[in-house]
């Protein structure tokens, strides 16, 4: 198949979260499976050395229109993932010459609707002009949500898109991209479309557009697929999902073990595998020395996350100091909500000997936290899939997670299935319940080291393969291609 994958970010080029990891790993696996894949993303000027990337085209969006406000020039640059999969970057200074991808000072850019409407339109325009006749347009999250709508309306009778069908993957349904309709002015074919399934008043919702117009819809775990169709977990879009439930499926993300393997991780000073698990504690010593903690076999709890209420940071802060009264060490790395960051910083000042808050994202430290910690915290309010719990399993670092979305799909709870257990699960979004399970893990760690080692070995044997996930996406693509043309 000829597959175009649209994403706002791609790992190894620019990344802010798990979306970027998927936008790298899935196309690489699809390429390995014999498909002809192009990943298309914005050329954010914060991408390092982007000017050195090869230019493969310079075009004008809406070149047949006389209105100069609609004639928008753009350049297409090219790079490769792992030397195999082409990535096209859509360059336009008006929309992508910014100091970050999405916004500044924890606020999205006011014209994000126009930025990503232009990106979707230019990506399809570039595909046609560069002669890449699409079979499958695979869109990801609201940033690319207009892709299926543009393809259905603007290119409905275009021979270049005759076979094309679209799939949208929802990585986080809480972010929907609702903007004034005036922001899609550069796509005149859809600017005046009105449909109460995708619009409310003067606002157009990009994710609703994707769900309404895409041929097939996937989420990043079976559990999250079910949650989106519930009124509690649908983020206000439950009726939209229920309308399309026959075309929805949950496909669990895989893990790129070339990046996340403690036996070959180049970012670690101490490497280990299932047979040398006892070496894991040496990585803890390295991190203890780095942060000035007391060195020794003190249970260490790690967390790497965006500082948002979604990630459960608001559950941790109220009980963190009570937990730190025990003989434990806690390391949290993340950026996001300034108020949450301030609270964590203040706790660090009072407990500098056993708690460290790293207010940035540093990939090397993230890997070292995964390797050094005994337990990994993911008390998310909701979690479409989650990747850090999968990374943690590979490193023999036992996840402590809430029973939501992909977390309950990937972690086996110790108190439910001791023999197969790979971590610990709690249900209620309650600080007290979180504290209870933290103390539960601490007692197990101190009282039964052999049992701890057994659970860690269980965790390290688990594999979530992109080969398996890609096969399910191929099945979904074939189902989309079998659907009648609009």
Short mmCIF file of C-alpha atoms in Angstrom, two decimals, residues 36-391:
data_model
loop_
_atom_site.label_atom_id
_atom_site.label_comp_id
_atom_site.label_asym_id
_atom_site.label_seq_id
_atom_site.Cartn_x
_atom_site.Cartn_y
_atom_site.Cartn_z
CA UNK A 36 5.54 2.48 0.59
CA UNK A 37 5.27 5.01 3.41
CA UNK A 38 5.62 8.79 3.64
CA UNK A 39 5.47 10.52 7.00
CA UNK A 40 4.45 14.17 6.64
CA UNK A 41 4.90 16.69 9.45
CA UNK A 42 5.26 20.47 9.88
CA UNK A 43 8.76 21.88 9.48
CA UNK A 44 8.92 23.49 12.91
CA UNK A 45 11.83 25.92 12.88
CA UNK A 46 12.86 24.67 16.33
CA UNK A 47 13.94 21.43 14.62
CA UNK A 48 17.71 21.35 14.85
CA UNK A 49 19.47 22.07 11.53
CA UNK A 50 16.25 21.86 9.53
CA UNK A 51 17.77 24.23 6.91
CA UNK A 52 20.20 21.47 5.95
CA UNK A 53 17.44 19.07 4.93
CA UNK A 54 17.00 18.41 1.22
CA UNK A 55 14.36 20.48 -0.61
CA UNK A 56 12.22 18.26 -2.88
CA UNK A 57 9.54 20.76 -3.85
CA UNK A 58 8.34 24.34 -3.68
CA UNK A 59 4.63 24.78 -4.25
CA UNK A 60 1.68 27.12 -3.78
CA UNK A 61 -1.44 25.95 -1.99
CA UNK A 62 -4.55 27.08 -3.88
CA UNK A 63 -2.49 28.16 -6.88
CA UNK A 64 -5.62 28.19 -9.08
CA UNK A 65 -7.26 30.88 -6.95
CA UNK A 66 -6.86 34.56 -7.74
CA UNK A 67 -7.22 35.77 -4.14
CA UNK A 68 -3.65 36.39 -2.89
CA UNK A 69 -4.76 35.60 0.68
CA UNK A 70 -5.50 32.02 -0.42
CA UNK A 71 -2.31 31.49 -2.42
CA UNK A 72 0.05 30.22 0.27
CA UNK A 73 3.60 29.17 -0.68
CA UNK A 74 5.33 26.27 1.05
CA UNK A 75 8.47 24.19 0.70
CA UNK A 76 8.78 20.44 1.18
CA UNK A 77 11.99 19.18 2.78
CA UNK A 78 12.97 15.53 3.11
CA UNK A 79 14.76 13.39 5.64
CA UNK A 80 14.63 9.69 6.58
CA UNK A 81 13.85 7.60 9.64
CA UNK A 82 16.60 5.02 10.14
CA UNK A 83 17.57 5.52 6.51
CA UNK A 84 14.47 3.71 5.26
CA UNK A 85 11.26 5.73 5.66
CA UNK A 86 10.84 9.11 3.98
CA UNK A 87 9.71 12.05 6.07
CA UNK A 88 8.43 15.17 4.33
CA UNK A 89 8.46 18.41 6.28
CA UNK A 90 6.08 21.20 5.24
CA UNK A 91 7.90 24.52 5.62
CA UNK A 92 6.05 27.82 5.87
CA UNK A 93 7.39 30.65 8.03
CA UNK A 94 4.00 32.22 8.64
CA UNK A 95 2.78 29.14 10.47
CA UNK A 96 5.81 27.19 11.66
CA UNK A 97 8.51 29.76 12.40
CA UNK A 98 7.79 29.74 16.14
CA UNK A 99 9.72 29.24 19.35
CA UNK A 100 7.94 25.92 20.04
CA UNK A 101 5.59 23.45 18.36
CA UNK A 102 2.29 24.29 19.98
CA UNK A 103 2.56 27.39 22.15
CA UNK A 104 4.51 29.43 24.67
CA UNK A 105 4.22 29.76 28.44
CA UNK A 106 1.89 26.76 28.66
CA UNK A 107 -0.60 28.48 26.31
CA UNK A 108 -1.36 27.31 22.77
CA UNK A 109 -0.83 29.73 19.91
CA UNK A 110 -4.00 31.66 19.10
CA UNK A 111 -3.77 30.65 15.43
CA UNK A 112 -3.19 26.92 16.00
CA UNK A 113 -6.36 26.20 14.04
CA UNK A 114 -5.01 28.01 10.99
CA UNK A 115 -1.56 26.45 11.44
CA UNK A 116 -2.81 22.88 11.39
CA UNK A 117 -5.55 23.49 8.84
CA UNK A 118 -2.83 24.77 6.51
CA UNK A 119 -0.64 21.77 7.35
CA UNK A 120 -3.37 19.25 6.47
CA UNK A 121 -4.18 21.04 3.22
CA UNK A 122 -0.51 21.39 2.22
CA UNK A 123 0.25 17.74 3.05
CA UNK A 124 -2.42 16.48 0.66
CA UNK A 125 -1.46 19.10 -1.92
CA UNK A 126 2.17 17.99 -1.74
CA UNK A 127 1.24 14.30 -2.04
CA UNK A 128 -0.56 15.02 -5.30
CA UNK A 129 2.10 17.33 -6.74
CA UNK A 130 4.92 14.96 -5.87
CA UNK A 131 3.06 12.08 -7.54
CA UNK A 132 2.42 9.97 -4.43
CA UNK A 133 -1.05 8.54 -5.05
CA UNK A 134 -2.37 7.68 -1.61
CA UNK A 135 -4.07 4.40 -0.71
CA UNK A 136 -4.28 5.14 3.02
CA UNK A 137 -4.17 8.53 4.74
CA UNK A 138 -3.38 7.81 8.39
CA UNK A 139 -4.03 10.86 10.61
CA UNK A 140 -3.08 11.27 14.26
CA UNK A 141 -4.96 13.38 16.82
CA UNK A 142 -6.69 16.73 16.26
CA UNK A 143 -3.71 18.40 14.56
CA UNK A 144 -4.34 16.27 11.48
CA UNK A 145 -8.08 15.94 11.97
CA UNK A 146 -9.04 17.93 8.89
CA UNK A 147 -7.19 15.48 6.63
CA UNK A 148 -10.11 13.07 6.08
CA UNK A 149 -12.53 15.96 5.57
CA UNK A 150 -10.32 17.66 2.98
CA UNK A 151 -9.83 14.37 1.14
CA UNK A 152 -13.56 13.64 1.05
CA UNK A 153 -14.67 17.10 -0.05
CA UNK A 154 -11.83 18.78 -1.95
CA UNK A 155 -10.53 15.65 -3.68
CA UNK A 156 -13.76 13.67 -4.03
CA UNK A 157 -13.53 13.51 -7.83
CA UNK A 158 -9.75 13.77 -8.20
CA UNK A 159 -8.30 10.68 -9.97
CA UNK A 160 -5.14 10.91 -7.82
CA UNK A 161 -7.28 10.11 -4.76
CA UNK A 162 -9.60 7.63 -6.40
CA UNK A 163 -8.58 4.68 -4.21
CA UNK A 164 -7.70 6.69 -1.11
CA UNK A 165 -9.29 5.92 2.24
CA UNK A 166 -8.56 7.47 5.63
CA UNK A 167 -7.86 6.24 9.16
CA UNK A 168 -7.56 8.42 12.25
CA UNK A 169 -5.82 7.34 15.45
CA UNK A 170 -6.87 9.05 18.68
CA UNK A 171 -3.94 9.28 21.06
CA UNK A 172 -5.65 11.67 23.48
CA UNK A 173 -9.30 12.55 23.04
CA UNK A 174 -9.18 15.30 25.65
CA UNK A 175 -7.43 17.56 23.14
CA UNK A 176 -9.85 18.22 20.30
CA UNK A 177 -8.76 21.41 18.52
CA UNK A 178 -11.86 23.64 18.58
CA UNK A 179 -11.35 26.92 16.72
CA UNK A 180 -13.34 29.68 15.09
CA UNK A 181 -14.30 28.63 11.56
CA UNK A 182 -12.45 31.66 10.21
CA UNK A 183 -9.17 29.86 10.96
CA UNK A 184 -9.79 27.38 8.12
CA UNK A 185 -10.11 30.17 5.54
CA UNK A 186 -7.27 28.75 3.41
CA UNK A 187 -9.40 25.68 2.60
CA UNK A 188 -12.34 27.35 0.82
CA UNK A 189 -13.80 23.98 -0.15
CA UNK A 190 -14.64 23.30 3.51
CA UNK A 191 -14.70 26.78 5.04
CA UNK A 192 -18.45 27.14 4.50
CA UNK A 193 -19.49 23.58 5.28
CA UNK A 194 -21.84 23.45 8.24
CA UNK A 195 -22.62 20.21 10.07
CA UNK A 196 -23.73 20.09 13.70
CA UNK A 197 -21.76 16.85 14.13
CA UNK A 198 -18.49 18.77 13.77
CA UNK A 199 -19.41 22.37 14.55
CA UNK A 200 -21.02 24.35 17.30
CA UNK A 201 -21.93 27.93 16.54
CA UNK A 202 -18.94 29.60 14.92
CA UNK A 203 -16.54 26.88 16.09
CA UNK A 204 -15.25 23.86 14.20
CA UNK A 205 -13.87 20.89 16.15
CA UNK A 206 -10.95 19.25 14.32
CA UNK A 207 -11.20 15.91 16.16
CA UNK A 208 -14.94 15.71 15.50
CA UNK A 209 -14.15 16.28 11.81
CA UNK A 210 -11.77 13.31 11.89
CA UNK A 211 -14.26 11.04 13.64
CA UNK A 212 -17.07 12.05 11.27
CA UNK A 213 -15.18 11.83 7.96
CA UNK A 214 -12.56 9.09 8.48
CA UNK A 215 -13.30 5.65 7.06
CA UNK A 216 -11.93 3.91 10.14
CA UNK A 217 -11.04 5.07 13.66
CA UNK A 218 -8.51 3.57 16.04
CA UNK A 219 -7.46 4.32 19.59
CA UNK A 220 -4.15 3.38 21.14
CA UNK A 221 -5.53 0.66 23.39
CA UNK A 222 -8.68 -1.48 23.61
CA UNK A 223 -9.42 -0.08 27.06
CA UNK A 224 -9.38 3.51 25.83
CA UNK A 225 -11.64 2.59 22.92
CA UNK A 226 -14.25 1.44 25.44
CA UNK A 227 -13.76 4.52 27.62
CA UNK A 228 -14.29 6.95 24.75
CA UNK A 229 -17.67 5.37 24.06
CA UNK A 230 -18.72 5.89 27.69
CA UNK A 231 -20.22 9.15 28.90
CA UNK A 232 -17.68 9.35 31.70
CA UNK A 233 -14.64 8.91 29.46
CA UNK A 234 -15.65 10.45 26.12
CA UNK A 235 -14.45 14.00 26.85
CA UNK A 236 -17.77 15.36 25.62
CA UNK A 237 -17.65 13.46 22.31
CA UNK A 238 -19.41 10.26 23.35
CA UNK A 239 -22.29 10.70 20.84
CA UNK A 240 -19.74 11.14 18.04
CA UNK A 241 -18.01 7.90 18.97
CA UNK A 242 -21.25 5.98 19.42
CA UNK A 243 -22.29 7.06 15.92
CA UNK A 244 -19.10 5.47 14.55
CA UNK A 245 -18.62 2.58 16.97
CA UNK A 246 -18.89 0.00 14.17
CA UNK A 247 -15.75 1.53 12.64
CA UNK A 248 -13.78 1.91 15.90
CA UNK A 249 -11.09 -0.41 17.19
CA UNK A 250 -8.45 -0.26 19.91
CA UNK A 251 -4.91 -1.23 18.84
CA UNK A 252 -2.31 -1.27 21.57
CA UNK A 253 0.88 0.66 20.90
CA UNK A 254 4.06 -1.31 20.54
CA UNK A 255 7.42 -0.46 22.03
CA UNK A 256 10.57 0.44 20.15
CA UNK A 257 12.94 -1.85 22.00
CA UNK A 258 15.87 -0.57 19.97
CA UNK A 259 15.56 2.58 22.12
CA UNK A 260 14.31 0.96 25.33
CA UNK A 261 16.38 -2.09 26.23
CA UNK A 262 18.48 -2.08 29.42
CA UNK A 263 20.98 -4.51 27.90
CA UNK A 264 21.92 -2.15 25.05
CA UNK A 265 20.80 1.31 26.23
CA UNK A 266 23.66 3.68 25.34
CA UNK A 267 22.34 6.29 27.79
CA UNK A 268 23.09 4.00 30.77
CA UNK A 269 26.44 3.56 32.47
CA UNK A 270 25.30 0.23 33.92
CA UNK A 271 23.53 -2.20 31.57
CA UNK A 272 21.79 -5.42 32.50
CA UNK A 273 19.37 -8.04 31.21
CA UNK A 274 17.07 -10.71 32.60
CA UNK A 275 20.03 -12.91 33.56
CA UNK A 276 22.02 -10.10 35.18
CA UNK A 277 19.13 -8.35 36.93
CA UNK A 278 21.20 -8.04 40.12
CA UNK A 279 23.31 -5.43 38.26
CA UNK A 280 20.27 -3.10 38.18
CA UNK A 281 21.08 -1.79 41.66
CA UNK A 282 24.36 -0.35 40.36
CA UNK A 283 22.35 2.04 38.19
CA UNK A 284 20.51 3.12 41.33
CA UNK A 285 23.86 3.90 42.98
CA UNK A 286 24.78 6.08 39.99
CA UNK A 287 21.56 8.09 40.28
CA UNK A 288 21.86 8.34 44.07
CA UNK A 289 25.34 9.79 43.71
CA UNK A 290 24.14 12.21 41.02
CA UNK A 291 21.35 13.58 43.23
CA UNK A 292 23.23 13.49 46.52
CA UNK A 293 20.97 10.83 48.04
CA UNK A 294 22.17 8.36 50.67
CA UNK A 295 23.65 5.43 48.77
CA UNK A 296 22.34 1.96 49.40
CA UNK A 297 19.44 -0.37 48.71
CA UNK A 298 16.75 2.20 49.50
CA UNK A 299 13.56 1.63 47.46
CA UNK A 300 13.43 4.21 44.66
CA UNK A 301 10.23 5.45 43.00
CA UNK A 302 10.53 7.22 39.65
CA UNK A 303 8.20 9.21 37.43
CA UNK A 304 8.65 10.85 34.02
CA UNK A 305 5.57 12.71 32.83
CA UNK A 306 4.00 15.91 31.63
CA UNK A 307 2.93 17.91 34.66
CA UNK A 308 -0.82 17.80 34.15
CA UNK A 309 -3.78 16.65 36.17
CA UNK A 310 -4.31 13.93 33.55
CA UNK A 311 -1.05 12.27 34.60
CA UNK A 312 -2.18 12.12 38.23
CA UNK A 313 0.34 14.66 39.51
CA UNK A 314 -2.53 16.20 41.50
CA UNK A 315 -2.96 12.85 43.29
CA UNK A 316 0.72 12.62 44.21
CA UNK A 317 1.34 16.08 45.63
CA UNK A 318 -1.12 15.88 48.60
CA UNK A 319 0.45 12.66 49.94
CA UNK A 320 4.06 12.97 48.78
CA UNK A 321 5.46 14.35 52.03
CA UNK A 322 3.67 11.66 54.04
CA UNK A 323 5.22 9.02 51.81
CA UNK A 324 8.64 10.65 52.12
CA UNK A 325 8.45 10.14 55.90
CA UNK A 326 9.33 6.51 55.11
CA UNK A 327 12.77 5.32 54.11
CA UNK A 328 12.29 5.89 50.38
CA UNK A 329 13.72 7.97 47.55
CA UNK A 330 11.55 9.62 44.87
CA UNK A 331 12.60 11.19 41.56
CA UNK A 332 10.12 13.04 39.32
CA UNK A 333 11.01 14.57 35.96
CA UNK A 334 8.59 16.67 33.95
CA UNK A 335 7.43 19.99 32.57
CA UNK A 336 3.99 21.51 32.17
CA UNK A 337 1.66 23.22 34.62
CA UNK A 338 3.70 25.93 36.43
CA UNK A 339 1.61 25.58 39.61
CA UNK A 340 2.27 21.85 39.86
CA UNK A 341 5.97 22.47 39.17
CA UNK A 342 6.10 25.07 41.95
CA UNK A 343 4.51 22.69 44.45
CA UNK A 344 7.00 19.93 43.58
CA UNK A 345 9.90 22.37 43.86
CA UNK A 346 8.75 23.44 47.33
CA UNK A 347 8.54 19.81 48.47
CA UNK A 348 12.04 19.21 47.10
CA UNK A 349 13.39 22.11 49.18
CA UNK A 350 11.98 20.53 52.34
CA UNK A 351 13.11 16.97 51.48
CA UNK A 352 16.26 17.49 49.46
CA UNK A 353 17.86 14.37 50.93
CA UNK A 354 15.31 11.98 49.45
CA UNK A 355 13.25 13.76 46.76
CA UNK A 356 14.38 15.30 43.51
CA UNK A 357 12.23 17.21 41.00
CA UNK A 358 13.81 17.77 37.57
CA UNK A 359 11.89 20.57 35.86
CA UNK A 360 12.81 19.72 32.28
CA UNK A 361 12.74 16.82 29.87
CA UNK A 362 16.18 15.24 29.55
CA UNK A 363 16.16 11.98 27.60
CA UNK A 364 19.31 10.68 29.28
CA UNK A 365 17.90 11.27 32.77
CA UNK A 366 14.58 9.73 31.70
CA UNK A 367 16.36 6.51 30.72
CA UNK A 368 18.41 6.54 33.93
CA UNK A 369 15.27 6.98 36.04
CA UNK A 370 13.66 4.01 34.29
CA UNK A 371 16.74 1.87 34.91
CA UNK A 372 17.52 2.95 38.47
CA UNK A 373 14.03 2.92 39.98
CA UNK A 374 12.39 -0.07 41.61
CA UNK A 375 8.89 1.28 40.94
CA UNK A 376 7.49 3.66 38.33
CA UNK A 377 4.55 5.97 39.09
CA UNK A 378 1.71 6.38 36.58
CA UNK A 379 -1.41 7.26 38.63
CA UNK A 380 -3.15 8.77 35.60
CA UNK A 381 -6.69 10.10 35.72
CA UNK A 382 -7.00 8.73 32.18
CA UNK A 383 -4.34 7.20 29.93
CA UNK A 384 -5.14 6.31 26.30
CA UNK A 385 -2.22 3.89 26.11
CA UNK A 386 0.83 5.03 27.99
CA UNK A 387 4.36 4.13 26.96
CA UNK A 388 6.36 4.68 30.13
CA UNK A 389 4.76 1.71 31.86
CA UNK A 390 5.84 -0.41 28.87
CA UNK A 391 9.38 0.99 29.05
#
